[in-house]
PDB file of C-alpha atoms in Angstrom:
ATOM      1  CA  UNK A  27      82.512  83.930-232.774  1.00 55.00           C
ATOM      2  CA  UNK A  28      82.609  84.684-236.249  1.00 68.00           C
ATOM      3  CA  UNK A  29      81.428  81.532-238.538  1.00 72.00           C
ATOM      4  CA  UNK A  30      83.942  81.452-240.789  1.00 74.00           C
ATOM      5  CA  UNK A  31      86.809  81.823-237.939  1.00 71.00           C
ATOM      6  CA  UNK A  32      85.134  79.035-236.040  1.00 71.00           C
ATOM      7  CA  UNK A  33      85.336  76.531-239.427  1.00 73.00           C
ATOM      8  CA  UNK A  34      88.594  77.196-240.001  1.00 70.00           C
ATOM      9  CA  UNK A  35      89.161  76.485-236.340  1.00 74.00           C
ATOM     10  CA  UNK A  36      87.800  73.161-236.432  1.00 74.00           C
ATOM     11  CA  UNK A  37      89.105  72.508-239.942  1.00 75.00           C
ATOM     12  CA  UNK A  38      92.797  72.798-238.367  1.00 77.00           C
ATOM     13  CA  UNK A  39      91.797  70.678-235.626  1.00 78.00           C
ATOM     14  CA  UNK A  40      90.952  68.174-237.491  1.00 78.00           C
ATOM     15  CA  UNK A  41      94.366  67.956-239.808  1.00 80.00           C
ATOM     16  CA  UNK A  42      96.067  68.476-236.539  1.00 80.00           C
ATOM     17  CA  UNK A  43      94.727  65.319-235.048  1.00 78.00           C
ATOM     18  CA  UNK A  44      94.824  63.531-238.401  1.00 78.00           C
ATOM     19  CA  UNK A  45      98.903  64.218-238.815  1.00 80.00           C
ATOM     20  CA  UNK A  46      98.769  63.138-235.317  1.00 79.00           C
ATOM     21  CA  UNK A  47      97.406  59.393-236.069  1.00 79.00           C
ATOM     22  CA  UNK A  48      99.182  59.425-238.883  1.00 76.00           C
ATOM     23  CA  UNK A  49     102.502  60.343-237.299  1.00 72.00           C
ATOM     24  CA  UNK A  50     101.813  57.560-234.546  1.00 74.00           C
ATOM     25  CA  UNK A  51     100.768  54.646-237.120  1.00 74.00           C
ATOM     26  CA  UNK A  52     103.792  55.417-239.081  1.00 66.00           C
ATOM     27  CA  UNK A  53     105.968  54.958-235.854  1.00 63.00           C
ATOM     28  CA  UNK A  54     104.004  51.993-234.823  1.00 62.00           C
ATOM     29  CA  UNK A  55     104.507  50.216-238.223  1.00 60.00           C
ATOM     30  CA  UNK A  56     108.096  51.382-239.391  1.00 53.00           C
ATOM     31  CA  UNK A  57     110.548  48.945-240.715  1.00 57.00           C
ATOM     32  CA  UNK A  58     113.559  50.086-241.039  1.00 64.00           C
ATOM     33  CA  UNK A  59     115.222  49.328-244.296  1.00 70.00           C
ATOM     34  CA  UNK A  60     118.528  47.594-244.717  1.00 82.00           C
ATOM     35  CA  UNK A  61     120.807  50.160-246.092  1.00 85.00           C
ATOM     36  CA  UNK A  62     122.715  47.557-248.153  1.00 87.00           C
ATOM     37  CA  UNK A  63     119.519  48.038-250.127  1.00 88.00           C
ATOM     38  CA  UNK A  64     120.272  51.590-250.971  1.00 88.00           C
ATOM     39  CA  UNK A  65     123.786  51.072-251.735  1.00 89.00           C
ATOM     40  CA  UNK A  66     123.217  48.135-254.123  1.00 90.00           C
ATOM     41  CA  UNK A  67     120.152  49.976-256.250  1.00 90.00           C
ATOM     42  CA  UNK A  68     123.417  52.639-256.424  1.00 91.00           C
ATOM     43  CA  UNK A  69     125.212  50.102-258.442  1.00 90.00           C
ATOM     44  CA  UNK A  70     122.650  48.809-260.606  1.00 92.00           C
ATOM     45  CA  UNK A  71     122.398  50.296-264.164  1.00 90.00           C
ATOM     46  CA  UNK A  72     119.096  51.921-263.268  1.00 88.00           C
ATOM     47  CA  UNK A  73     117.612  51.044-266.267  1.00 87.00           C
ATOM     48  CA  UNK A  74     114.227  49.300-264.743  1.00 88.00           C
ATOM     49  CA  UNK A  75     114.472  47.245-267.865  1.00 87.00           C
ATOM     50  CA  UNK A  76     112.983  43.898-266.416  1.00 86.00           C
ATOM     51  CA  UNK A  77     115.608  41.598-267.694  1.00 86.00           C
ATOM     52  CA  UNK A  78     116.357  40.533-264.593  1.00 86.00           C
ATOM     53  CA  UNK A  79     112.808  39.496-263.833  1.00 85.00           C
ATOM     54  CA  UNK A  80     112.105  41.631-261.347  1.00 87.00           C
ATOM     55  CA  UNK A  81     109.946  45.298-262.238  1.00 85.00           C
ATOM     56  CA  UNK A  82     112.668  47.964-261.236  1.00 88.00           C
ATOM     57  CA  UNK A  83     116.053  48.107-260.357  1.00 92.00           C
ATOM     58  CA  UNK A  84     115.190  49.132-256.486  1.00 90.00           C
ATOM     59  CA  UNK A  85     113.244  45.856-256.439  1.00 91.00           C
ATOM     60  CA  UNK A  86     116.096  44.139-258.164  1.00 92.00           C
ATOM     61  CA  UNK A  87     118.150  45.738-255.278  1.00 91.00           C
ATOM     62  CA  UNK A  88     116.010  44.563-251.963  1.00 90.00           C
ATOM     63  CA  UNK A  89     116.150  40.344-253.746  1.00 90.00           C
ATOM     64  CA  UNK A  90     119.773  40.577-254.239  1.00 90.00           C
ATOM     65  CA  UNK A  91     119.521  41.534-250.608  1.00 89.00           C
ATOM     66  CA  UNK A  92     117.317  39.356-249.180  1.00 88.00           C
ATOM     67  CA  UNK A  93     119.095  36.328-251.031  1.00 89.00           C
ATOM     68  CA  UNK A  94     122.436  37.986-249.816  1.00 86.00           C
ATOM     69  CA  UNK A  95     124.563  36.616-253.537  1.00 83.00           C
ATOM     70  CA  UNK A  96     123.849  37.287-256.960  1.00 81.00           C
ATOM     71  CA  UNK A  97     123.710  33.284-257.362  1.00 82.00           C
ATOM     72  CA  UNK A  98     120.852  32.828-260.088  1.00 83.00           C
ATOM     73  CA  UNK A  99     120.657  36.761-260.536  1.00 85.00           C
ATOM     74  CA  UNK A 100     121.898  38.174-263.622  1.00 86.00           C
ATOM     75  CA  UNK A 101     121.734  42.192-264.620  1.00 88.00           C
ATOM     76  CA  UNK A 102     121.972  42.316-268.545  1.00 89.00           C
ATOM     77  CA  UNK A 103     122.144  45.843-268.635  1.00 89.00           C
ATOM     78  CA  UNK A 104     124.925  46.087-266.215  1.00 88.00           C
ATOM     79  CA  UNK A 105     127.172  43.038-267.238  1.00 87.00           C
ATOM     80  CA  UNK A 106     130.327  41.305-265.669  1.00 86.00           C
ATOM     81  CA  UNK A 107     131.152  44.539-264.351  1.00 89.00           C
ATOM     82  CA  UNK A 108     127.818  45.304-262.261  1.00 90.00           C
ATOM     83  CA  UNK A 109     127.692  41.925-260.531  1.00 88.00           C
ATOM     84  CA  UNK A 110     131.639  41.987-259.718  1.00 89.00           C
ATOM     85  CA  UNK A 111     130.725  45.472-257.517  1.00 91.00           C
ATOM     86  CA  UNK A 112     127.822  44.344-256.181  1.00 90.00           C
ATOM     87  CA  UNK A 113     129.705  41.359-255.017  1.00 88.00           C
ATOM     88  CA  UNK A 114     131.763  43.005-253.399  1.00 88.00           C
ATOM     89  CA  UNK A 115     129.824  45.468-251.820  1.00 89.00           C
ATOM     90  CA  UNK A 116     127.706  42.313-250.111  1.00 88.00           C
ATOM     91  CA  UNK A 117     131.237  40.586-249.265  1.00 87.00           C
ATOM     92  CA  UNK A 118     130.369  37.347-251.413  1.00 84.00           C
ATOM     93  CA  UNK A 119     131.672  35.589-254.144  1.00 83.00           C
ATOM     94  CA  UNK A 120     130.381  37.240-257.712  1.00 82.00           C
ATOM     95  CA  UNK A 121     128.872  34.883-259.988  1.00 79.00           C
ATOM     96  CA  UNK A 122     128.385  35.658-263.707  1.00 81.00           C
ATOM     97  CA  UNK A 123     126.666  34.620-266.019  1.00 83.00           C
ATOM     98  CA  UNK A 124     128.166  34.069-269.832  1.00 87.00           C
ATOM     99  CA  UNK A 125     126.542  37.319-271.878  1.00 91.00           C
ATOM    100  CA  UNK A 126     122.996  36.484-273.806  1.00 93.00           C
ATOM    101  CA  UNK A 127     122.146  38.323-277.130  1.00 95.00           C
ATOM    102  CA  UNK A 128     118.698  38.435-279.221  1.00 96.00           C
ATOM    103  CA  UNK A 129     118.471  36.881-282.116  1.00 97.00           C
ATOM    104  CA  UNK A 130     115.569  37.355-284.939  1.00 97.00           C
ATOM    105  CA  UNK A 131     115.029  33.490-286.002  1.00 97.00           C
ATOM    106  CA  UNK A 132     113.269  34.120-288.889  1.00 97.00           C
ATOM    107  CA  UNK A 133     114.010  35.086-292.230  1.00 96.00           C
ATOM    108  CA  UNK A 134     110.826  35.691-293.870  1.00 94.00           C
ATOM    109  CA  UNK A 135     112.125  39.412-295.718  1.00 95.00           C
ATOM    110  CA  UNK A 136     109.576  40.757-298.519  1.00 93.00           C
ATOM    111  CA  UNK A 137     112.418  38.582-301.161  1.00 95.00           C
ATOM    112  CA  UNK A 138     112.040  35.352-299.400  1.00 96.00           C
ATOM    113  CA  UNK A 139     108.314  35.868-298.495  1.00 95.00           C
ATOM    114  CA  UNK A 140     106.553  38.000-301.319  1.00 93.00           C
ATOM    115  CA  UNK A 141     103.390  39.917-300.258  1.00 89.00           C
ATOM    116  CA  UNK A 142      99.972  38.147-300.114  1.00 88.00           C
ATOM    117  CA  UNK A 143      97.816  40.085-298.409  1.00 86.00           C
ATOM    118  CA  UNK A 144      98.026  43.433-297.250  1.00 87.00           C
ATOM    119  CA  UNK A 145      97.136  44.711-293.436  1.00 88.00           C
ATOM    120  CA  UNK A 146      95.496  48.238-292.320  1.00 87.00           C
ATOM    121  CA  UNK A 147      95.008  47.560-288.592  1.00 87.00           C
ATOM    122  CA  UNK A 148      96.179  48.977-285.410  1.00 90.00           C
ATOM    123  CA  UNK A 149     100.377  49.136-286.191  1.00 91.00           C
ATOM    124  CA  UNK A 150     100.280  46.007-283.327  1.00 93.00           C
ATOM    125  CA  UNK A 151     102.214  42.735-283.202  1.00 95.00           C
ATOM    126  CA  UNK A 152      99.848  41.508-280.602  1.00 93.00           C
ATOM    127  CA  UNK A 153      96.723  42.631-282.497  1.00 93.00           C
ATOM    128  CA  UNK A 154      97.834  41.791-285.908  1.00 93.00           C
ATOM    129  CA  UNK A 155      98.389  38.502-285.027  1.00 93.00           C
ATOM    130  CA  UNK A 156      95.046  37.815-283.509  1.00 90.00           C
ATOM    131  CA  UNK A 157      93.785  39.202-287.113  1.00 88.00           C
ATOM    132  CA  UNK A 158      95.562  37.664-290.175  1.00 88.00           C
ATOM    133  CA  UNK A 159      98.918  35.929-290.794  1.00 88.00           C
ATOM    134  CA  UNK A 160     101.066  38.079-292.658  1.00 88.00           C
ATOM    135  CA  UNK A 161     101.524  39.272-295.181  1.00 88.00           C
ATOM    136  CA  UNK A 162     103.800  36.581-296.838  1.00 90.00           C
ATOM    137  CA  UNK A 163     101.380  33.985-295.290  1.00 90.00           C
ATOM    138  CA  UNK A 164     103.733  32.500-292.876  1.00 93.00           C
ATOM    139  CA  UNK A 165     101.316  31.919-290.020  1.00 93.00           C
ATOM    140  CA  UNK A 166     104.752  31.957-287.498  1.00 95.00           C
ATOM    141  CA  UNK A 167     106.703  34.835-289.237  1.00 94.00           C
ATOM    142  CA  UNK A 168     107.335  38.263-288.554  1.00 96.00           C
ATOM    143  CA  UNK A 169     104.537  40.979-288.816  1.00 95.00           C
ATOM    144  CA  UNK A 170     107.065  43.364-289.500  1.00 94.00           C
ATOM    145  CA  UNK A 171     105.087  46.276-287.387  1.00 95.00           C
ATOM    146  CA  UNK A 172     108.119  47.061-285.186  1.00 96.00           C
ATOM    147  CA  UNK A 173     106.447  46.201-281.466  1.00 96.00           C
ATOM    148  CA  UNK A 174     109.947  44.718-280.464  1.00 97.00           C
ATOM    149  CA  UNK A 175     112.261  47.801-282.005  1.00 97.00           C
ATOM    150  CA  UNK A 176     109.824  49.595-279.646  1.00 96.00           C
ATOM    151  CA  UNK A 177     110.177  47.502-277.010  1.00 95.00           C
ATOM    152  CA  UNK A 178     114.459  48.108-276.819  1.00 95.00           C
ATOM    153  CA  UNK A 179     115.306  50.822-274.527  1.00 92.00           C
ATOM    154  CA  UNK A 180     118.497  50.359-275.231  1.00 94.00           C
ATOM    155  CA  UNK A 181     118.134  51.512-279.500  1.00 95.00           C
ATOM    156  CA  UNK A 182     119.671  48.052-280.372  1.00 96.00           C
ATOM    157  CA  UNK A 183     116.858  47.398-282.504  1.00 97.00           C
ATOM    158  CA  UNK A 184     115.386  48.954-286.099  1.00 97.00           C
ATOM    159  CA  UNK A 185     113.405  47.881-288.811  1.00 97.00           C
ATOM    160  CA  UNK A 186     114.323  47.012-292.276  1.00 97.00           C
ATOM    161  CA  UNK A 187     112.621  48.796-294.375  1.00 94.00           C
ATOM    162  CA  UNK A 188     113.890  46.963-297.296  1.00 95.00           C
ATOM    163  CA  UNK A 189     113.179  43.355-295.819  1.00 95.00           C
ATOM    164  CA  UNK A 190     110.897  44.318-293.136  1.00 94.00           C
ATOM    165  CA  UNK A 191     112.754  42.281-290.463  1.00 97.00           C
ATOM    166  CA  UNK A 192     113.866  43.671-287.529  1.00 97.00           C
ATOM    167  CA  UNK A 193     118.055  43.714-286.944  1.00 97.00           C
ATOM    168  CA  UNK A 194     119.693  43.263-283.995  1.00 97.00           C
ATOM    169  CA  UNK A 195     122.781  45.850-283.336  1.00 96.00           C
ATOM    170  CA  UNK A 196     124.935  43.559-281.715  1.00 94.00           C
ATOM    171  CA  UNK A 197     127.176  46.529-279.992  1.00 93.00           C
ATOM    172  CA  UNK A 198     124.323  47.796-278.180  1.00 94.00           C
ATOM    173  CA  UNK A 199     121.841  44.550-277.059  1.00 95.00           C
ATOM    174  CA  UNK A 200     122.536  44.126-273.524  1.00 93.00           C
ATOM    175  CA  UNK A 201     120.343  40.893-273.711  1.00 93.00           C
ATOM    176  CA  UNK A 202     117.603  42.305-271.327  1.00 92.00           C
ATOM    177  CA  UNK A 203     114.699  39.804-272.881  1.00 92.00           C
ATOM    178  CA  UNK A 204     112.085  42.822-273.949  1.00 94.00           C
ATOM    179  CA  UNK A 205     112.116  42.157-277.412  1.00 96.00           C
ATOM    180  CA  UNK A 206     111.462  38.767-276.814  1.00 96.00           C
ATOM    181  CA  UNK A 207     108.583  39.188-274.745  1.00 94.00           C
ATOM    182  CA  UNK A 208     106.985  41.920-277.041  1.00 96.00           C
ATOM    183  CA  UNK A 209     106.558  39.486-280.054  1.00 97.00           C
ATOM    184  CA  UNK A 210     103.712  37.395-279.867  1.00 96.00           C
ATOM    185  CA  UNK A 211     104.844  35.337-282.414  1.00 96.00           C
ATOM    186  CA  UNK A 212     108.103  34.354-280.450  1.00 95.00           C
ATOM    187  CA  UNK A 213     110.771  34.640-283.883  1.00 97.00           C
ATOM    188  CA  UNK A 214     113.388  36.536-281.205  1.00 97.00           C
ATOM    189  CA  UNK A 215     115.321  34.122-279.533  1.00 96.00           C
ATOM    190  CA  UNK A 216     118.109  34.794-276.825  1.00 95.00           C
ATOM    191  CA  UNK A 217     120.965  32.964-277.043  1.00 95.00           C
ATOM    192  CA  UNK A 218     124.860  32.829-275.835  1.00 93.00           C
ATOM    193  CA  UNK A 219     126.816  35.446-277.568  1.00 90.00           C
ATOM    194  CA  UNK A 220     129.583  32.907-277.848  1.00 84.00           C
ATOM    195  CA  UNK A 221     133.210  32.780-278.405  1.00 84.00           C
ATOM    196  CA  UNK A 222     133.839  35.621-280.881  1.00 89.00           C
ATOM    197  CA  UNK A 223     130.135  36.630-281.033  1.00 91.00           C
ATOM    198  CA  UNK A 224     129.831  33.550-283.124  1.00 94.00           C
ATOM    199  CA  UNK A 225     126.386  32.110-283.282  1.00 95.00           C
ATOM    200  CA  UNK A 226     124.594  29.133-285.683  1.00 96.00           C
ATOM    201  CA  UNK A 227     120.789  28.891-285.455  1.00 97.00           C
ATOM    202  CA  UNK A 228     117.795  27.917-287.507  1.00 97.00           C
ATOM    203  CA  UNK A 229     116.455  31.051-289.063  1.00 97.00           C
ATOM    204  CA  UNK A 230     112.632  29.690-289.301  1.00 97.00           C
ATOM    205  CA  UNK A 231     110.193  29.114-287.018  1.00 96.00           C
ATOM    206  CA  UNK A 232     107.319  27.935-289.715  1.00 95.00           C
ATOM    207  CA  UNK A 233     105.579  24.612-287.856  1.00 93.00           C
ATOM    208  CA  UNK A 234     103.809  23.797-291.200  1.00 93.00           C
ATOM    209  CA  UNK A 235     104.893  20.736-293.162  1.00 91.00           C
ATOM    210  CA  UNK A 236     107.594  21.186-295.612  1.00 89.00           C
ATOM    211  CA  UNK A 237     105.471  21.915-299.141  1.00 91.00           C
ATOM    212  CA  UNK A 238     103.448  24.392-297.310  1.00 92.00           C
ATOM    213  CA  UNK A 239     106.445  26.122-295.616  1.00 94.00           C
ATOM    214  CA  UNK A 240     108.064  26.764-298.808  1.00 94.00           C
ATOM    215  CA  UNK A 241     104.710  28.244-300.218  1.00 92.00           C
ATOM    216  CA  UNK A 242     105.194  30.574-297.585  1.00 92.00           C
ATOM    217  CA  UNK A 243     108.710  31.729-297.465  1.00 95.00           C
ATOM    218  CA  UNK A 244     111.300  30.522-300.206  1.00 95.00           C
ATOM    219  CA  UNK A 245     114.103  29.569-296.857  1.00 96.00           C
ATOM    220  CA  UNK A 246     111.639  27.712-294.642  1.00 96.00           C
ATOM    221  CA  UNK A 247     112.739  25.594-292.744  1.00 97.00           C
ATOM    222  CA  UNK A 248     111.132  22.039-294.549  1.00 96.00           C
ATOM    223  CA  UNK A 249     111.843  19.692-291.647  1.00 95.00           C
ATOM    224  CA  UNK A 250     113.884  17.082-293.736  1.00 95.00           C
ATOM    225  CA  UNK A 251     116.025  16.226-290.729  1.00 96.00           C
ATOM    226  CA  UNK A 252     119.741  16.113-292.422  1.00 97.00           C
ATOM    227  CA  UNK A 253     121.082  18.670-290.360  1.00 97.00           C
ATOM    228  CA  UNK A 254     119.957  16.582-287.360  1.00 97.00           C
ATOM    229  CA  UNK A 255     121.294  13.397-289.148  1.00 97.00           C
ATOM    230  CA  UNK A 256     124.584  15.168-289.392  1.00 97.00           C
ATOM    231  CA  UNK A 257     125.074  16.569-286.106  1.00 97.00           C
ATOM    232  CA  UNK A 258     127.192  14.555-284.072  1.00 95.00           C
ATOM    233  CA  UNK A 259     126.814  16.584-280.712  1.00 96.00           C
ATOM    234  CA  UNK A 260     123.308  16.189-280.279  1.00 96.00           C
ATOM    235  CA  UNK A 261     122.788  19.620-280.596  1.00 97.00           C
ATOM    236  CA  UNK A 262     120.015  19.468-283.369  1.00 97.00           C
ATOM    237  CA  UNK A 263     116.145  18.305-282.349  1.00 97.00           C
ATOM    238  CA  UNK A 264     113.199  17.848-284.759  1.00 96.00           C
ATOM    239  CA  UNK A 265     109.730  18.706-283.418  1.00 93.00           C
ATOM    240  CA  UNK A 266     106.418  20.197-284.960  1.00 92.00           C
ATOM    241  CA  UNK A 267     108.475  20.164-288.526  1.00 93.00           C
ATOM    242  CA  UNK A 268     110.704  22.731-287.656  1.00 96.00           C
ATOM    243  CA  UNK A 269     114.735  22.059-286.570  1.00 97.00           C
ATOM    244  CA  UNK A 270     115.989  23.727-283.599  1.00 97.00           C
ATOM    245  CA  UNK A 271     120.087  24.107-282.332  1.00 97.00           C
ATOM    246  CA  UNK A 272     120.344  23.844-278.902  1.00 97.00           C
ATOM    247  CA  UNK A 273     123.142  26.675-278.444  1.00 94.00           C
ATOM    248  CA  UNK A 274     124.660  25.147-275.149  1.00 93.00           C
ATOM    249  CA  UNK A 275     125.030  21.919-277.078  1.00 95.00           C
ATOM    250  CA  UNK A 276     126.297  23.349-280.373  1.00 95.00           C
ATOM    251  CA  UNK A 277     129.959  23.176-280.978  1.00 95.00           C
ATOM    252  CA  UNK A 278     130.224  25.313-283.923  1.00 95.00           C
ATOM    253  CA  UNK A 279     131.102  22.786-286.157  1.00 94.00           C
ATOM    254  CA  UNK A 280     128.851  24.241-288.606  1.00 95.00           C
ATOM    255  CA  UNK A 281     128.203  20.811-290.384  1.00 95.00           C
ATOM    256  CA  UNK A 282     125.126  21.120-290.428  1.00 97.00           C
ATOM    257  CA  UNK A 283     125.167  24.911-292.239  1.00 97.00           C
ATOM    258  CA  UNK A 284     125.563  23.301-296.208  1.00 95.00           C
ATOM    259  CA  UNK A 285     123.802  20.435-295.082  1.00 96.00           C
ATOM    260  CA  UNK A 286     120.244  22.775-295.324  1.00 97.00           C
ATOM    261  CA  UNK A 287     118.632  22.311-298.843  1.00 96.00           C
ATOM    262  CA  UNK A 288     116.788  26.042-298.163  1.00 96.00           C
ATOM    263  CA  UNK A 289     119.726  27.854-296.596  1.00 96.00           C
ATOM    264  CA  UNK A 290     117.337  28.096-292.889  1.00 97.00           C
ATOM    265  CA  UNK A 291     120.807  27.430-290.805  1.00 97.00           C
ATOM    266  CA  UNK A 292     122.229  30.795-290.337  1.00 96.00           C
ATOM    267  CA  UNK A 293     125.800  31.337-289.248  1.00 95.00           C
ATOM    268  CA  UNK A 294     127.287  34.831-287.891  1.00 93.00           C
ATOM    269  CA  UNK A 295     130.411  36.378-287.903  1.00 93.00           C
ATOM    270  CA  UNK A 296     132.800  32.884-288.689  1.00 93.00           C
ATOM    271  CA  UNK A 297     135.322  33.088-291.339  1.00 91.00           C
ATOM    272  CA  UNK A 298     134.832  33.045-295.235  1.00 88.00           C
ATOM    273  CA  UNK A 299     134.411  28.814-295.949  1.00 82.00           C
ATOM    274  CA  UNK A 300     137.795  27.900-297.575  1.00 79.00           C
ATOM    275  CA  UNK A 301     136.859  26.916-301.255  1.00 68.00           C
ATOM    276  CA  UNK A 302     138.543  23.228-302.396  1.00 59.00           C
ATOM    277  CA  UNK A 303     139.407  23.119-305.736  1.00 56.00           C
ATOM    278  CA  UNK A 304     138.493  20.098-307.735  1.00 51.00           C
ATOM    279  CA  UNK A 305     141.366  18.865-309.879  1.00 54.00           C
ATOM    280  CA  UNK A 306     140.835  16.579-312.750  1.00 54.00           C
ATOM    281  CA  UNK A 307     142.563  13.493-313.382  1.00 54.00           C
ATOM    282  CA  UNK A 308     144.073  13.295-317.236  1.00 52.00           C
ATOM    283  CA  UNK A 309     144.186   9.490-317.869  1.00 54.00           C
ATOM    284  CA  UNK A 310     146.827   8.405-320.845  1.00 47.00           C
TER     285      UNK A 310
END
């Protein structure tokens, strides 16, 4: 028999039995998947995001299965709308959760925070941060090298280039938590998009002591306590120098907004503060 017949002979053979092992291993060891699996990764978003903790919507899919509710699952891509259907689709009760946005909690621009030092690294968060501390000098601020714009697969994120902050385009941030786990130096913050889309928060995250906060950025944050002193909800805590609203606390008072001697409280999208005229009193 011819060599190179007989080779291709046993070559064949040997696939044949292979598939063959194969084919009985795989019928051995099948588990049949519950299709409720398939028809809930349907209704997910797709958009393998991670902000719902889970790596992949198809994963996402097979917990929301196994737990049979969305109770304690959230889908910030998809919304209200998402968990409603898959609700339904599972014959439970949908539970949703009130809609998060990012927020950047620092206000360290290139005007507040004027240039110190100047970087030529790897265009990093992480690394930079390892390296220097900005170049303001705010050991906490922003690095302003873009790793969370990059981070948003959603384009609700760009850089500054005039202030080197990063801006968050409210229409677009689903709320998905990517941002916030890109910057090492934890300045994005989610928090409740509130009534209106109206949020207050400290714009600062500087933990030095007030004289060396200011050094480094003209609105720090100084840790004088009056907006805590002022806040009759509890809603305001002190620690490590640095104020902090508790947004599921806050009432939206905004007493504590003027109270800041550096302007760190920010307050979005409230109405202009009526202006009271001081009269004079003529005495004859």
């Amino acid at each position: 028999m011819n060599a190179i017949l007989l080779s291709v002979i046993i070559f064949v053979s040997l696939g044949a039995f292979a598939a063959t092992i194969l084919y009985i291993i795989g019928k051995k060891f099948y588990v049949e998947e519950n299709p409720l699996i398939g028809v809930v990764s349907d209704l997910l978003p797709g958009a393998n995001c991670g902000g719902c903790g889970v790596p992949g919507c198809r994963a996402f899919a097979e917990v929301i299965v196994k737990q049979g509710s969305m109770a304690g699952l959230n889908c910030p891509p998809g919304g209200a709308d998402t968990v409603q259907n898959i609700a339904k689709a599972l014959g439970v009760e949908a539970v949703v959760e009130d809609p998060k946005i990012a927020v950047v909690c620092c206000s360290g621009s290139r005007a507040n925070s004027p240039k110190k030092a100047d970087y030529q690294g790897l265009q990093y968060c992480g690394f930079a941060h390892s390296l220097y501390t900005g170049e303001g000098g705010c050991p906490n601020g922003c690095l302003s090298l873009g790793s969370c714009v990059k981070a948003c697969q959603f384009d609700a994120m760009y850089m500054d280039e005039e202030t080197g902050l990063p801006v968050i385009i409210e229409e677009k941030c689903v709320g998905c938590d990517a941002c916030v786990k890109a910057c090492p130096r934890q300045i994005i913050e989610l928090r409740l998009k509130g009534k209106k889309s109206r949020r207050i928060f400290v714009s600062c995250v500087n933990k030095q002591k007030g004289a060396l906060a200011k050094k480094s950025c003209s609105v720090a944050c100084i840790g004088c306590s009056k907006c805590q002193k002022i806040c009759t909800f509890d809603a305001v805590t002190m620690q490590n120098n640095l104020a902090y609203i508790d947004y599921e606390k806050c009432k939206l008072c905004r007493k504590c907004v003027p109270e800041c001697p550096t302007n760190a409280i920010h307050e979005l999208n409230f109405p202009p503060r009526k202006v009271v005229e001081k009269t004079e009193t003529v005495e004859n």
